[in-house]
Amino acid sequence: MNLRKSAALGAVLVLALAACSSNDDSPSATGSSATKGEKVNLTYVNWDGGMDKVVDEWNKLNPDIQVKLSKPSGTGYTLYNKLITNNKAGTNPDITEVEYQALPALIANQVVVPIDDYVKGLDTKYDKASLSQVQFEGKTYGVPQNVCPMVFFYRKDVFDKLGLKAPTTWAEYATVAAAIHKADPKKYIGNFTAADPGWFAGLAQQAGANWWKADGDTWSVAINDEASKKVANYWDDLIKKGLVSPQPNWSAQWNTDMNNGTIVGWVGAQWGPNQLPSIAKDTAGKWAAAPLPAWTAGDTAVGIWGGETEAVTANSKHPAEAAKFVEWMNSSDAGMDSLIKNVQVFPASPQGQALPALKTPPPFMSTQPDYNTLMATAAKGVRTFDIWGPNANVTFDSYSNAFGAALQKKTALSGALDTMQEATISDMKKLGFQVAG
Amino acid sequence: MSGPRTATAASKSRSRGGLLPVALVTPAVVLLLLFTIAPAIYAIFLSFRRMKVGKGLLGGGKPTEVWAGISNYTSTLSDSEFWASLGRMLLIAAFGVPLTVILSTLFALCLDAKRARLVGFARLAIFLPYAVPGVVASLLWGFMYLPATSPIGGDVVNYFGTKGIFFSVANVAVWGVVGFNMVILYTAVRSLPKELFEAAELDGATEFQIAVRVKLPMIAPAVAMVALFSVIGSLQLFNEPTTLKPLANAISSTWVPLMRVYTDAFVNNSIYEGAATSFVLIAMTVAATVLVSAVGRRIARRSTR
């Protein structure tokens, strides 16, 4: 009896192992290159809400090139580092979303491929600032999807009640912050977040910082430059005076504070209304957007926070078809129209910025009909870094640690910038990049 | 334990031909080789390598893996942040381990007491936190710690303060494992012969005296094992601080050694340094295990004598 049992157990095991291994034949194994008339299946990974509807539209229009969307288990660098790891095993999806600041890292790790052979004429459709986010060393790695100028969101109802107006300069921001805090010591105009390196980078861009520069094959890094320190010192002052909250974004604490009116402003970016429903659902219709406060009155320069493109991976067996999808999504009227309606994207392409879909504001900002006009104006003043570094992931991780520690220990925020500079340069040198200085 | 019985079972199966035990053990051995030993060997290999990008601004050539010698190890061991993370881990272990051992022993002895009521319910209630996955537990406690959502006075007590954070993390970890350890100790107490307690009672020992003078020494080996589990558990501290990290500024991405391994490997994309750090950790874990089990054995031997 025992023997029979163990034989049965063995059979089960063999079956289980067979079941495991049969999982391996992924759709990409069906054919190495697409011949005419053959159906191509592509896989696409993206975390944005509403993206499924955009993909559905493509699938309806292109029965021969079917795209399957999947959500990654983690967003941002969790996804990118998974892509870098999977690249070796050859298991990456055909297409992935990439935020602009992560693209150089994916290129340096050979995760994504140039699409110049498949997508033509981008130079005529986009301005230089947008193209500089996707073109490196004369090659194009994606079609720019959106531009995310930073703006200032505020609770119009609260500001009106206190007789306050949205600040137009950072000096005014400090004054308004004090007025709000004085009227109700529990209320804050906003928070300084150690959880969002992209947020601080955007503010530094506005102040004139240029964290990375490329000269030939040599990098120079200036994360702790004067402009960035000016931004750090400004917020340091507000935190020390207790006028802004030091709580990080995206925590339960911040969500609650944003929802119940403890925090009545948010230095955010164009995509804010897409996120606000899950942060502060009870406050729909109470927010308004205003231009980001400037350092000197009348200056229209703003930084960007976020923004992304879609890239074709080195693992893809159908790069031509994948590039076609990327081009449709980000530079055709139908694709951009769908992105605006379903994902509330503000397109990078001037042609897309003229689409009628932008005449209606995002649902969360229903009380501000000119929301997208404001974004278009802000987009004209966008000022970014020359280039994102090839290890922005290390810089960003270092930001969270160094600024988190500075807030915790109440030491000078500008010191955190020195830590970031050091961490970034030493990692670049270790990887073998040429660094000046 | 039941030494003679296992011996006869073994000899019986041996007489029936050695095939069955081999077949039964094979899956476990294969799995161990495939998913523990083989990756470990690969990790040792990786820890002596590093990545070098190609020429050009973005490393236009293919990035290549090159021999790194012991540079990954020296950079870990010479990094003050590594030692700081080790210090934080030890500090949490300094609360966590004794607290776990004391609480689980206390609960086990209380449950076994003659006067204990609602034993089944109490046992389940104490064990339940162990059934809650670590990440869920940390999230749940995170909500309790944050001032905006705290039902336990988060607006008065700063649970994420520079000192408070150690207590907060240790609390989540202890809350999660006390139940499991209590079950081990409770089982040990229940398996003791009842005649002993009756004899002690006849001799006039109180319930408390029986618990401390009779039961406790007899379950000493089990207590030592629980201590060992707790020590190993605290070396592997990762879930709790990682889940609490986005909630507050107090926890960095290299707060405890395992978080550093994770950050090296999956955030900074240097699996090589991550592999080296984890080997340093493995060495420390083995050393701690040997030490704790040696001390535990000595204590157990003395108390049963």
PDB file of N, CA and C in Angstrom, chain A residues 211-215 217-222 390-391 421-437, chain B residues 53 56-57:
ATOM      1  N   TRP A 211      20.807  69.539 -12.549  1.00  0.00           N
ATOM      2  CA  TRP A 211      21.497  68.498 -11.780  1.00  0.00           C
ATOM      3  C   TRP A 211      22.492  67.711 -12.619  1.00  0.00           C
ATOM      4  N   TRP A 212      22.156  67.453 -13.895  1.00  0.00           N
ATOM      5  CA  TRP A 212      23.080  66.698 -14.745  1.00  0.00           C
ATOM      6  C   TRP A 212      23.363  67.465 -16.012  1.00  0.00           C
ATOM      7  N   LYS A 213      24.602  67.384 -16.458  1.00  0.00           N
ATOM      8  CA  LYS A 213      24.967  67.953 -17.745  1.00  0.00           C
ATOM      9  C   LYS A 213      25.856  66.947 -18.437  1.00  0.00           C
ATOM     10  N   ALA A 214      25.727  66.874 -19.762  1.00  0.00           N
ATOM     11  CA  ALA A 214      26.561  65.956 -20.511  1.00  0.00           C
ATOM     12  C   ALA A 214      27.432  66.756 -21.460  1.00  0.00           C
ATOM     13  N   ASP A 215      28.735  66.452 -21.440  1.00  0.00           N
ATOM     14  CA  ASP A 215      29.643  67.104 -22.368  1.00  0.00           C
ATOM     15  C   ASP A 215      30.420  66.002 -23.067  1.00  0.00           C
ATOM     16  N   ASP A 217      31.209  62.544 -23.766  1.00  0.00           N
ATOM     17  CA  ASP A 217      30.926  61.333 -23.008  1.00  0.00           C
ATOM     18  C   ASP A 217      31.049  61.550 -21.506  1.00  0.00           C
ATOM     19  N   THR A 218      31.273  62.793 -21.119  1.00  0.00           N
ATOM     20  CA  THR A 218      31.535  63.064 -19.704  1.00  0.00           C
ATOM     21  C   THR A 218      30.329  63.729 -19.047  1.00  0.00           C
ATOM     22  N   TRP A 219      30.019  63.246 -17.855  1.00  0.00           N
ATOM     23  CA  TRP A 219      28.908  63.786 -17.093  1.00  0.00           C
ATOM     24  C   TRP A 219      29.425  64.816 -16.104  1.00  0.00           C
ATOM     25  N   SER A 220      28.610  65.848 -15.838  1.00  0.00           N
ATOM     26  CA  SER A 220      28.874  66.612 -14.630  1.00  0.00           C
ATOM     27  C   SER A 220      27.598  66.665 -13.806  1.00  0.00           C
ATOM     28  N   VAL A 221      27.775  66.598 -12.509  1.00  0.00           N
ATOM     29  CA  VAL A 221      26.653  66.486 -11.586  1.00  0.00           C
ATOM     30  C   VAL A 221      26.670  67.685 -10.644  1.00  0.00           C
ATOM     31  N   ALA A 222      25.519  68.346 -10.500  1.00  0.00           N
ATOM     32  CA  ALA A 222      25.462  69.529  -9.626  1.00  0.00           C
ATOM     33  C   ALA A 222      24.161  69.533  -8.838  1.00  0.00           C
ATOM     34  N   PRO A 390      22.102  58.893 -15.572  1.00  0.00           N
ATOM     35  CA  PRO A 390      21.893  57.474 -15.855  1.00  0.00           C
ATOM     36  C   PRO A 390      21.617  56.668 -14.593  1.00  0.00           C
ATOM     37  N   ASN A 391      21.770  57.280 -13.437  1.00  0.00           N
ATOM     38  CA  ASN A 391      21.473  56.562 -12.195  1.00  0.00           C
ATOM     39  C   ASN A 391      20.573  57.406 -11.308  1.00  0.00           C
ATOM     40  N   GLN A 421      24.424  64.405  -3.717  1.00  0.00           N
ATOM     41  CA  GLN A 421      25.500  64.638  -4.685  1.00  0.00           C
ATOM     42  C   GLN A 421      26.567  63.556  -4.555  1.00  0.00           C
ATOM     43  N   GLU A 422      26.975  63.302  -3.303  1.00  0.00           N
ATOM     44  CA  GLU A 422      28.025  62.311  -3.045  1.00  0.00           C
ATOM     45  C   GLU A 422      27.597  60.924  -3.507  1.00  0.00           C
ATOM     46  N   ALA A 423      26.376  60.527  -3.099  1.00  0.00           N
ATOM     47  CA  ALA A 423      25.886  59.186  -3.431  1.00  0.00           C
ATOM     48  C   ALA A 423      25.811  59.003  -4.944  1.00  0.00           C
ATOM     49  N   THR A 424      25.336  60.039  -5.641  1.00  0.00           N
ATOM     50  CA  THR A 424      25.164  59.943  -7.087  1.00  0.00           C
ATOM     51  C   THR A 424      26.509  59.795  -7.788  1.00  0.00           C
ATOM     52  N   ILE A 425      27.452  60.653  -7.434  1.00  0.00           N
ATOM     53  CA  ILE A 425      28.757  60.622  -8.113  1.00  0.00           C
ATOM     54  C   ILE A 425      29.484  59.315  -7.830  1.00  0.00           C
ATOM     55  N   SER A 426      29.455  58.870  -6.563  1.00  0.00           N
ATOM     56  CA  SER A 426      30.233  57.657  -6.260  1.00  0.00           C
ATOM     57  C   SER A 426      29.636  56.451  -6.984  1.00  0.00           C
ATOM     58  N   ASP A 427      28.308  56.421  -7.124  1.00  0.00           N
ATOM     59  CA  ASP A 427      27.698  55.306  -7.849  1.00  0.00           C
ATOM     60  C   ASP A 427      28.034  55.376  -9.344  1.00  0.00           C
ATOM     61  N   MET A 428      28.017  56.573  -9.911  1.00  0.00           N
ATOM     62  CA  MET A 428      28.350  56.715 -11.335  1.00  0.00           C
ATOM     63  C   MET A 428      29.769  56.252 -11.602  1.00  0.00           C
ATOM     64  N   LYS A 429      30.676  56.644 -10.719  1.00  0.00           N
ATOM     65  CA  LYS A 429      32.076  56.246 -10.896  1.00  0.00           C
ATOM     66  C   LYS A 429      32.223  54.739 -10.790  1.00  0.00           C
ATOM     67  N   LYS A 430      31.498  54.157  -9.825  1.00  0.00           N
ATOM     68  CA  LYS A 430      31.578  52.719  -9.630  1.00  0.00           C
ATOM     69  C   LYS A 430      31.093  51.965 -10.876  1.00  0.00           C
ATOM     70  N   LEU A 431      30.052  52.503 -11.505  1.00  0.00           N
ATOM     71  CA  LEU A 431      29.513  51.838 -12.688  1.00  0.00           C
ATOM     72  C   LEU A 431      30.388  52.048 -13.925  1.00  0.00           C
ATOM     73  N   GLY A 432      31.304  52.991 -13.855  1.00  0.00           N
ATOM     74  CA  GLY A 432      32.216  53.193 -14.974  1.00  0.00           C
ATOM     75  C   GLY A 432      31.867  54.361 -15.873  1.00  0.00           C
ATOM     76  N   PHE A 433      30.956  55.235 -15.432  1.00  0.00           N
ATOM     77  CA  PHE A 433      30.676  56.432 -16.227  1.00  0.00           C
ATOM     78  C   PHE A 433      31.798  57.434 -16.014  1.00  0.00           C
ATOM     79  N   GLN A 434      32.019  58.270 -17.031  1.00  0.00           N
ATOM     80  CA  GLN A 434      33.024  59.323 -16.881  1.00  0.00           C
ATOM     81  C   GLN A 434      32.379  60.520 -16.224  1.00  0.00           C
ATOM     82  N   VAL A 435      32.924  60.932 -15.092  1.00  0.00           N
ATOM     83  CA  VAL A 435      32.357  62.048 -14.361  1.00  0.00           C
ATOM     84  C   VAL A 435      33.403  63.138 -14.230  1.00  0.00           C
ATOM     85  N   ALA A 436      33.035  64.369 -14.560  1.00  0.00           N
ATOM     86  CA  ALA A 436      33.961  65.496 -14.429  1.00  0.00           C
ATOM     87  C   ALA A 436      34.090  65.879 -12.966  1.00  0.00           C
ATOM     88  N   GLY A 437      35.257  66.327 -12.577  1.00  0.00           N
ATOM     89  CA  GLY A 437      35.479  66.828 -11.226  1.00  0.00           C
ATOM     90  C   GLY A 437      35.708  65.752 -10.206  1.00  0.00           C
TER      91      GLY A 437
ATOM     92  N   VAL B  53      29.684  49.650 -17.127  1.00  0.00           N
ATOM     93  CA  VAL B  53      28.980  50.074 -18.335  1.00  0.00           C
ATOM     94  C   VAL B  53      29.965  50.232 -19.480  1.00  0.00           C
ATOM     95  N   GLY B  56      30.795  55.566 -24.055  1.00  0.00           N
ATOM     96  CA  GLY B  56      29.727  56.464 -24.472  1.00  0.00           C
ATOM     97  C   GLY B  56      29.023  57.054 -23.274  1.00  0.00           C
ATOM     98  N   LEU B  57      28.210  58.088 -23.531  1.00  0.00           N
ATOM     99  CA  LEU B  57      27.555  58.806 -22.445  1.00  0.00           C
ATOM    100  C   LEU B  57      26.664  57.875 -21.618  1.00  0.00           C
TER     101      LEU B  57
END
